[in-house]
Amino acid sequence: MDDGIELNFAPVSGGVAVRRPAAPKGGRWTDRAKAKRAAKHTVKPQTRSQPVPAPPRRQDAPRPAPVSRPAPPPVTAPRPRPVTHLPNVDPKGKAKADEAPISPARSARATHAPRQASPAPTSSRHNAPPPVTAAGPSRLASAPAPKPKGPAAPQIISSLFSSNPLPKVVKSDHTHVVGAPSNAPLDTSTFAGLGLDPLLVRHLKGKMSVEKPTGIQRSALPHMLSTPLDINATATAHADDEDDEDDYESRTAAPTIKLEPPRDVFIQSQTGSGKTLTYLLPIIQTLLPLSRLSYIDRSVGTLAIVLAPTRELAQQISKVLEQILSMSLAGASDESHMTRWLVSGLLTGGATRNHDKARLRKGVPIIVSTPGRLLDHLQNTASFKCAKTMFLVLDEADRLMDLGFEETVQGIIKALDGRRRIEMAAENGGEDEVAPIMKWPYWSRGRQTVLCSATVDAKVERLAGVALKDPIVFRADEQDQKAAKPKAVDKDVAAALQEANAVTLPQTAEDKFTPPSQLSQKYVVVPTKLRLVALVALLRSLVSVSTKGKENEGTKIIVFLSSTDAVDFHWKLLGRVQMGEQAQPVEDEDEPEDEDGGAESADETEGDATSRKKRKEKATKSAEEDTVSLKSALFQSTNIHRLHGSLPLRTRMASLAAFAAPSESPSILFATSVASRGLDLPLVRAVVQYDLPTEGGANEYVHRVGRTARAGKGGEAWAFVGPSEVEWVAWAEGKMGAAESGKKVRLGQEGVEAVLKRGFGGKGYEYEARATEVQLALERWVLADSQNASLARKAYSSFVRAYSTHPLEEKKFFHPKSLHLGHLAKCFALREAPGALAASSKPAKAAKGTNAASKKRKRTTQGSDADDDDEDVGRGKESTARNETERRMYEAVRKAGRAIRSGGKLGEFRSGGGEFQVFGANDVERMARR
Ligand SMILES: Nc1ncnc2c1ncn2[C@@H]1O[C@H](COP(=O)(O)OP(=O)(O)OP(=O)(O)O)[C@@H](O)[C@H]1O
């Protein structure tokens, strides 16, 4: 039957890989043949039109149970024709009417009357599954939960939409307003007026399009630029010695210059307000004049260190630094020659230490580093010269604390102090014993520590206490400047605070976490089982926003998830899913033997087969790890990227670079909180918090939304909120402070129905059929391959685990007991909750368990078909069941359509019927509560 539907999906690409395994060379031919086979399996075609028949050897000697792979789908099973066309969404978010697809299910939907509000409880994480079904509610109440295992057990799945109304937008007395940009450059001052060197002013304007300072720059720069090195005094000292025959002698004889040590600085300002330039410009301006001194070169060692909590952030800061350091030195007011000794270096975990050491030996005047790697070099690299360090910057202080770097930072400070003492002592005496060294004239200037954070909490104050001495506090706000400028605290108070090892910042409204005023913050209340399709719908409408006329400004969106497993899963799922007739047939795990390998495989033992399988899995994993972008059939010409801390460094960096690169096409980045702090990704138009932060509360929320609406630009933030989590919204609003005093931060609610309609288009309730088709396609993808299924289960388990780690204060919104595990499975494209959840849903203890304990757990769960390590068990049965289930589900949807039509009048629509409203999750829920 042809329903006249045409395909309109972006072709699915195999993804862009960073590197592919090289073709094997040399060695025995058998080794080469094996390697070739492994490589072939690595890059596997995504679909096959027909299952490949198993080799005869396997037919003769069938493998012992358990069955480790699904049987191919029954060829004769009547498969309803799926919707193969999702209309594109126009910039206003409406699907074009003439593109509206037609399918039996959909045409039924298109004619039904609006649904009545049902008195039945709304489907939510709190509530039991909706009881109203075509087959009657009694079935739900009385039917025992189906057993997940065994060929005879029918796989029971739920339809997405029930007769219960979707959560409505709640009318509120307060309005959500988008204000004037609060982190934009100001028109009222100039960099030159703040005391910035004309060379830097020219470079900022000409090469970086930075013309006017932002609020925090205007506030902090005058103080931070006010303690220049007295180069003339040094130069004079040397000029006096000019006649010295031995220049080296004159260098060692340089006088010590008395300098007022600059006060430490605490910079607190909104995300995207330009804190990076606020501390980098003074460092460069202070060190730049040293370029005029002929005896200064890289061998002077390190003079400034910037610490950032993550590799991505360190790399980003290093890039900004390089950009500034690349400025032209010609045309300086003082005509004396300047040398290019001021270079920067990046030290992060993941890079080779030997490479770092070689650079450190040469000397790196400005270092950007992650804390662990820096401390490592301080402790183990003798050639690391850092005694003269004049600046230490702790960027993203709150993240440094969250990631547990307090002790590392303390260690770094101690090590720097130690090196400084030793070198000063060596200069002051012992010239006879050791080789004479250059005398450093700036010891008296000391080391200035700068601490930056967009948000301040008790942990940050503690770090400030550890790292800062008598700090001066800078904020973008005028009022705060006044309070902070003279002296943050008087001497006695400072002494007391120092003793207490804490710095207390002046209490103002700013102590609340302040998001940029121009940011449009929205939330949508989504029933758990609709989460995945609602995400697809939202992303479809966001990427469809036209960026015509703006060259290389394709929309960029970041989606935050709670675990690395969830990131991997959603990236792969949405990047690889295929729609309609393209949909994935079940993959036959057993590849036909390669001709070359035939002779060898005749002797192959079970052990060989196992190791071959392992090799194959390893090769696949490695190729997967290297892939940085995928193209999805769900979002036209959109690149999909991912970022999390478990990816190899090269993939993390490549993913980030690919996402950040200017491009015509839209891009989506699935990320964990690793992307929440400090990352400055241009053109991020929207941030979607699909999983609300499990750590860091409102603070983390503000950092995440701060990835958009930067430096005065607009942006929107979306939060997915479960029906049982709605009170979180008011709580989060209460934690945030508005940039303009007297105002409150409000999140505006958008209806889930509106989101679905915008994303899937169509008239009336057509979006339901389209959402259902998308859901089924996603579920098919999961079931098509054991690795996909494993990924889905892991993501599911990790979600539950992460969910239970919400801090006590937030437990009232995010209690694991309120999770409806059956519905939750749906949003991981699983048709039922994985049985292993009983073990994995006691997260706190299980996750913290010892290795031995986890090994024991693994052992005890072996053989269970839900265990990740043993996922293949029973897959064949599962596969057969899924096809049968899918067929029945389509049939039920069709029947609903027929019933509506046959009455000759519009009937009340009930999506799905009978079994499709029944969930098999009760048992699992009970297990999870144990
Ligand atoms: N004066 C300025 N004029 C225009 N753009 C600026 C100015 N200062 C900084 N920017 C730009 O604003 C963006 C955000 O800057 P930056 O990353 O330093 O913000 P931040 O305050 O450190 O944010 P976060 O707290 O999120 O780390 C960058 O792209 C930067 O180039």
Short mmCIF file of N, CA, C and O in Angstrom, two decimals, residues 190-279:
data_model
loop_
_atom_site.label_atom_id
_atom_site.label_comp_id
_atom_site.label_asym_id
_atom_site.label_seq_id
_atom_site.Cartn_x
_atom_site.Cartn_y
_atom_site.Cartn_z
N THR A 190 36.44 53.91 27.59
CA THR A 190 37.30 53.30 26.57
C THR A 190 38.45 52.59 27.27
O THR A 190 38.78 52.90 28.42
N PHE A 191 39.07 51.67 26.56
CA PHE A 191 40.21 50.96 27.14
C PHE A 191 41.37 51.93 27.38
O PHE A 191 42.07 51.85 28.38
N ALA A 192 41.53 52.85 26.43
CA ALA A 192 42.63 53.81 26.60
C ALA A 192 42.42 54.62 27.88
O ALA A 192 43.35 54.86 28.65
N GLY A 193 41.15 54.99 28.10
CA GLY A 193 40.82 55.77 29.29
C GLY A 193 41.09 55.00 30.58
O GLY A 193 41.25 55.59 31.64
N LEU A 194 41.10 53.68 30.50
CA LEU A 194 41.35 52.88 31.70
C LEU A 194 42.83 52.63 31.92
O LEU A 194 43.22 51.97 32.89
N GLY A 195 43.65 53.12 30.99
CA GLY A 195 45.10 52.99 31.17
C GLY A 195 45.73 51.85 30.38
O GLY A 195 46.87 51.46 30.64
N LEU A 196 45.03 51.34 29.39
CA LEU A 196 45.60 50.24 28.62
C LEU A 196 46.58 50.79 27.58
O LEU A 196 46.34 51.83 26.97
N ASP A 197 47.65 50.05 27.38
CA ASP A 197 48.69 50.45 26.44
C ASP A 197 48.11 50.58 25.02
O ASP A 197 47.32 49.73 24.59
N PRO A 198 48.50 51.64 24.30
CA PRO A 198 47.96 51.86 22.94
C PRO A 198 48.18 50.65 22.03
O PRO A 198 47.34 50.37 21.15
N LEU A 199 49.29 49.93 22.22
CA LEU A 199 49.52 48.73 21.39
C LEU A 199 48.39 47.72 21.56
O LEU A 199 47.88 47.14 20.61
N LEU A 200 48.03 47.53 22.82
CA LEU A 200 46.96 46.58 23.14
C LEU A 200 45.61 47.09 22.66
O LEU A 200 44.80 46.34 22.10
N VAL A 201 45.38 48.39 22.86
CA VAL A 201 44.10 48.97 22.43
C VAL A 201 43.92 48.76 20.93
O VAL A 201 42.87 48.31 20.46
N ARG A 202 45.00 49.03 20.19
CA ARG A 202 44.94 48.91 18.74
C ARG A 202 44.68 47.45 18.34
O ARG A 202 43.88 47.16 17.47
N HIS A 203 45.38 46.56 19.00
CA HIS A 203 45.24 45.14 18.66
C HIS A 203 43.83 44.63 18.98
O HIS A 203 43.22 43.91 18.19
N LEU A 204 43.33 45.01 20.15
CA LEU A 204 41.98 44.56 20.54
C LEU A 204 40.95 45.01 19.51
O LEU A 204 40.08 44.24 19.09
N LYS A 205 41.09 46.25 19.10
CA LYS A 205 40.11 46.80 18.17
C LYS A 205 40.27 46.20 16.78
O LYS A 205 39.31 45.72 16.17
N GLY A 206 41.50 46.18 16.32
CA GLY A 206 41.75 45.75 14.93
C GLY A 206 41.60 44.25 14.73
O GLY A 206 41.06 43.81 13.72
N LYS A 207 42.09 43.46 15.65
CA LYS A 207 42.15 42.01 15.43
C LYS A 207 41.13 41.22 16.22
O LYS A 207 40.84 40.08 15.92
N MET A 208 40.59 41.82 17.27
CA MET A 208 39.67 41.02 18.10
C MET A 208 38.28 41.65 18.21
O MET A 208 37.42 41.14 18.92
N SER A 209 38.09 42.75 17.50
CA SER A 209 36.80 43.45 17.51
C SER A 209 36.32 43.79 18.91
O SER A 209 35.13 43.75 19.21
N VAL A 210 37.26 44.09 19.77
CA VAL A 210 36.91 44.49 21.14
C VAL A 210 37.26 45.97 21.28
O VAL A 210 38.42 46.35 21.26
N GLU A 211 36.22 46.79 21.37
CA GLU A 211 36.47 48.23 21.36
C GLU A 211 36.23 48.90 22.69
O GLU A 211 36.98 49.77 23.11
N LYS A 212 35.12 48.50 23.34
CA LYS A 212 34.76 49.15 24.60
C LYS A 212 34.81 48.13 25.73
O LYS A 212 34.46 46.97 25.52
N PRO A 213 35.20 48.54 26.90
CA PRO A 213 35.26 47.58 28.00
C PRO A 213 33.88 47.20 28.52
O PRO A 213 32.94 47.99 28.43
N THR A 214 33.80 46.01 29.04
CA THR A 214 32.56 45.60 29.72
C THR A 214 32.59 46.16 31.14
O THR A 214 33.62 46.73 31.56
N GLY A 215 31.53 45.97 31.87
CA GLY A 215 31.42 46.51 33.23
C GLY A 215 32.57 46.06 34.12
O GLY A 215 33.20 46.86 34.81
N ILE A 216 32.86 44.77 34.09
CA ILE A 216 33.90 44.25 34.99
C ILE A 216 35.28 44.74 34.56
O ILE A 216 36.14 45.01 35.39
N GLN A 217 35.46 44.91 33.27
CA GLN A 217 36.75 45.43 32.79
C GLN A 217 36.93 46.87 33.23
O GLN A 217 38.00 47.27 33.69
N ARG A 218 35.84 47.63 33.08
CA ARG A 218 35.94 49.02 33.50
C ARG A 218 36.22 49.11 35.01
O ARG A 218 36.97 49.96 35.47
N SER A 219 35.64 48.17 35.72
CA SER A 219 35.79 48.22 37.17
C SER A 219 37.19 47.80 37.63
O SER A 219 37.80 48.44 38.48
N ALA A 220 37.71 46.71 37.05
CA ALA A 220 38.94 46.13 37.60
C ALA A 220 40.23 46.62 36.93
O ALA A 220 41.29 46.64 37.57
N LEU A 221 40.16 46.98 35.65
CA LEU A 221 41.41 47.30 34.95
C LEU A 221 42.22 48.44 35.57
O LEU A 221 43.44 48.33 35.70
N PRO A 222 41.57 49.54 35.96
CA PRO A 222 42.39 50.63 36.50
C PRO A 222 43.28 50.16 37.66
O PRO A 222 44.45 50.50 37.73
N HIS A 223 42.72 49.35 38.55
CA HIS A 223 43.54 48.87 39.68
C HIS A 223 44.60 47.89 39.18
O HIS A 223 45.78 47.98 39.57
N MET A 224 44.20 46.99 38.32
CA MET A 224 45.14 45.93 37.93
C MET A 224 46.25 46.43 37.01
O MET A 224 47.27 45.76 36.85
N LEU A 225 46.03 47.60 36.41
CA LEU A 225 47.08 48.16 35.55
C LEU A 225 47.94 49.17 36.30
O LEU A 225 48.84 49.79 35.73
N SER A 226 47.65 49.32 37.58
CA SER A 226 48.27 50.45 38.29
C SER A 226 49.63 50.14 38.92
O SER A 226 50.21 50.99 39.59
N THR A 227 50.13 48.92 38.74
CA THR A 227 51.45 48.62 39.33
C THR A 227 52.41 48.09 38.25
O THR A 227 52.77 46.91 38.25
N PRO A 228 52.81 48.98 37.34
CA PRO A 228 53.72 48.53 36.28
C PRO A 228 55.11 48.25 36.83
O PRO A 228 55.46 48.73 37.91
N LEU A 229 55.87 47.47 36.09
CA LEU A 229 57.27 47.24 36.47
C LEU A 229 58.06 48.49 36.08
O LEU A 229 57.84 49.04 35.00
N ASP A 230 58.97 48.89 36.93
CA ASP A 230 59.71 50.10 36.64
C ASP A 230 60.90 49.76 35.74
O ASP A 230 62.03 49.61 36.20
N ILE A 231 60.60 49.66 34.47
CA ILE A 231 61.63 49.26 33.51
C ILE A 231 62.73 50.32 33.40
O ILE A 231 63.90 50.02 33.28
N ASN A 232 62.32 51.58 33.47
CA ASN A 232 63.30 52.65 33.32
C ASN A 232 64.36 52.60 34.42
O ASN A 232 65.54 52.75 34.17
N ALA A 233 63.88 52.31 35.62
CA ALA A 233 64.83 52.21 36.73
C ALA A 233 65.82 51.10 36.45
O ALA A 233 67.03 51.26 36.61
N THR A 234 65.35 50.01 35.94
CA THR A 234 66.25 48.90 35.63
C THR A 234 67.19 49.30 34.51
O THR A 234 68.38 49.08 34.56
N ALA A 235 66.53 49.92 33.47
CA ALA A 235 67.33 50.29 32.31
C ALA A 235 68.44 51.26 32.73
O ALA A 235 69.57 51.16 32.29
N THR A 236 68.06 52.17 33.62
CA THR A 236 69.05 53.14 34.08
C THR A 236 70.20 52.42 34.77
O THR A 236 71.37 52.68 34.51
N ALA A 237 69.82 51.51 35.62
CA ALA A 237 70.85 50.77 36.33
C ALA A 237 71.81 50.12 35.36
O ALA A 237 73.03 50.13 35.54
N HIS A 238 71.26 49.60 34.27
CA HIS A 238 72.13 48.94 33.28
C HIS A 238 72.90 49.94 32.46
O HIS A 238 74.03 49.70 32.10
N ALA A 239 72.21 51.09 32.19
CA ALA A 239 72.90 52.11 31.41
C ALA A 239 74.15 52.57 32.14
O ALA A 239 75.20 52.77 31.55
N ASP A 240 74.05 52.67 33.46
CA ASP A 240 75.21 53.06 34.26
C ASP A 240 76.35 52.06 34.08
O ASP A 240 77.52 52.40 34.13
N ASP A 241 75.96 50.83 33.89
CA ASP A 241 76.96 49.78 33.79
C ASP A 241 77.40 49.51 32.35
O ASP A 241 78.04 48.52 32.07
N GLU A 242 76.94 50.38 31.44
CA GLU A 242 77.12 50.10 30.03
C GLU A 242 78.56 49.79 29.64
O GLU A 242 78.82 48.97 28.77
N ASP A 243 79.45 50.44 30.34
CA ASP A 243 80.86 50.27 29.97
C ASP A 243 81.43 48.93 30.41
O ASP A 243 82.51 48.55 29.98
N ASP A 244 80.67 48.29 31.25
CA ASP A 244 81.16 46.99 31.72
C ASP A 244 81.51 46.09 30.56
O ASP A 244 80.73 45.92 29.63
N GLU A 245 82.67 45.52 30.65
CA GLU A 245 83.07 44.64 29.54
C GLU A 245 82.22 43.39 29.52
O GLU A 245 81.77 42.93 28.49
N ASP A 246 81.98 42.90 30.71
CA ASP A 246 81.22 41.67 30.78
C ASP A 246 79.75 42.01 31.04
O ASP A 246 79.37 42.41 32.13
N ASP A 247 78.94 41.90 30.00
CA ASP A 247 77.53 42.22 30.12
C ASP A 247 76.87 41.35 31.18
O ASP A 247 75.99 41.78 31.91
N TYR A 248 77.33 40.12 31.25
CA TYR A 248 76.75 39.20 32.20
C TYR A 248 76.91 39.70 33.63
O TYR A 248 75.99 39.62 34.44
N GLU A 249 78.07 40.26 33.87
CA GLU A 249 78.33 40.82 35.20
C GLU A 249 77.30 41.90 35.53
O GLU A 249 76.76 41.97 36.62
N SER A 250 77.04 42.75 34.49
CA SER A 250 76.11 43.85 34.73
C SER A 250 74.71 43.31 35.03
O SER A 250 73.98 43.85 35.84
N ARG A 251 74.38 42.22 34.39
CA ARG A 251 73.06 41.63 34.64
C ARG A 251 72.97 41.15 36.08
O ARG A 251 71.98 41.34 36.76
N THR A 252 73.99 40.51 36.50
CA THR A 252 73.93 39.98 37.86
C THR A 252 74.00 41.09 38.89
O THR A 252 73.63 40.91 40.03
N ALA A 253 74.42 42.28 38.43
CA ALA A 253 74.56 43.38 39.38
C ALA A 253 73.33 44.28 39.40
O ALA A 253 73.33 45.30 40.03
N ALA A 254 72.28 43.91 38.67
CA ALA A 254 71.10 44.76 38.61
C ALA A 254 70.56 45.03 40.00
O ALA A 254 70.48 44.13 40.83
N PRO A 255 70.20 46.30 40.26
CA PRO A 255 69.77 46.62 41.62
C PRO A 255 68.36 46.09 41.88
O PRO A 255 67.60 45.87 40.97
N THR A 256 68.09 45.88 43.11
CA THR A 256 66.74 45.47 43.47
C THR A 256 65.87 46.71 43.53
O THR A 256 66.24 47.71 44.16
N ILE A 257 64.75 46.68 42.86
CA ILE A 257 63.87 47.86 42.81
C ILE A 257 62.79 47.69 43.86
O ILE A 257 62.21 46.62 43.99
N LYS A 258 62.56 48.75 44.57
CA LYS A 258 61.52 48.69 45.60
C LYS A 258 60.17 48.95 44.96
O LYS A 258 59.94 50.00 44.40
N LEU A 259 59.31 47.95 44.99
CA LEU A 259 57.98 48.11 44.40
C LEU A 259 56.92 47.80 45.43
O LEU A 259 57.11 46.93 46.29
N GLU A 260 55.82 48.52 45.33
CA GLU A 260 54.68 48.25 46.22
C GLU A 260 53.99 46.98 45.72
O GLU A 260 53.57 46.92 44.56
N PRO A 261 53.90 45.93 46.53
CA PRO A 261 53.25 44.72 46.01
C PRO A 261 51.77 44.99 45.73
O PRO A 261 51.09 45.59 46.57
N PRO A 262 51.29 44.62 44.59
CA PRO A 262 49.87 44.86 44.29
C PRO A 262 48.98 43.95 45.12
O PRO A 262 49.38 42.83 45.46
N ARG A 263 47.81 44.46 45.44
CA ARG A 263 46.90 43.63 46.25
C ARG A 263 46.28 42.53 45.41
O ARG A 263 46.07 42.67 44.20
N ASP A 264 45.99 41.44 46.09
CA ASP A 264 45.30 40.35 45.40
C ASP A 264 43.91 40.81 44.98
O ASP A 264 43.36 41.76 45.55
N VAL A 265 43.37 40.10 43.99
CA VAL A 265 42.11 40.55 43.40
C VAL A 265 41.10 39.41 43.34
O VAL A 265 41.44 38.28 42.99
N PHE A 266 39.89 39.76 43.68
CA PHE A 266 38.78 38.81 43.53
C PHE A 266 37.84 39.41 42.50
O PHE A 266 37.30 40.50 42.70
N ILE A 267 37.64 38.69 41.37
CA ILE A 267 36.76 39.20 40.32
C ILE A 267 35.50 38.36 40.27
O ILE A 267 35.57 37.15 40.03
N GLN A 268 34.40 39.00 40.53
CA GLN A 268 33.13 38.28 40.40
C GLN A 268 32.23 39.01 39.43
O GLN A 268 31.89 40.17 39.63
N SER A 269 31.89 38.35 38.35
CA SER A 269 30.92 38.97 37.45
C SER A 269 30.26 37.89 36.61
O SER A 269 30.74 36.75 36.53
N GLN A 270 29.17 38.29 36.01
CA GLN A 270 28.33 37.36 35.27
C GLN A 270 29.09 36.54 34.23
O GLN A 270 30.14 36.96 33.76
N THR A 271 28.47 35.47 33.85
CA THR A 271 29.01 34.67 32.75
C THR A 271 29.04 35.55 31.50
O THR A 271 28.18 36.41 31.31
N GLY A 272 30.06 35.34 30.71
CA GLY A 272 30.15 36.05 29.43
C GLY A 272 30.41 37.53 29.54
O GLY A 272 30.16 38.29 28.61
N SER A 273 30.95 37.99 30.70
CA SER A 273 31.14 39.43 30.87
C SER A 273 32.59 39.86 30.60
O SER A 273 32.94 41.00 30.81
N GLY A 274 33.43 38.91 30.17
CA GLY A 274 34.78 39.28 29.77
C GLY A 274 35.81 39.21 30.88
O GLY A 274 36.76 40.01 30.91
N LYS A 275 35.67 38.25 31.77
CA LYS A 275 36.64 38.12 32.87
C LYS A 275 38.03 37.72 32.34
O LYS A 275 39.04 38.12 32.89
N THR A 276 38.05 36.94 31.26
CA THR A 276 39.34 36.46 30.75
C THR A 276 40.24 37.64 30.36
O THR A 276 41.40 37.71 30.75
N LEU A 277 39.67 38.58 29.61
CA LEU A 277 40.48 39.75 29.23
C LEU A 277 40.80 40.59 30.46
O LEU A 277 41.86 41.22 30.52
N THR A 278 39.90 40.56 31.44
CA THR A 278 40.13 41.38 32.64
C THR A 278 41.42 40.99 33.34
O THR A 278 42.11 41.83 33.89
N TYR A 279 41.76 39.70 33.34
CA TYR A 279 43.04 39.36 34.00
C TYR A 279 44.19 39.21 33.00
O TYR A 279 45.33 39.43 33.35
#
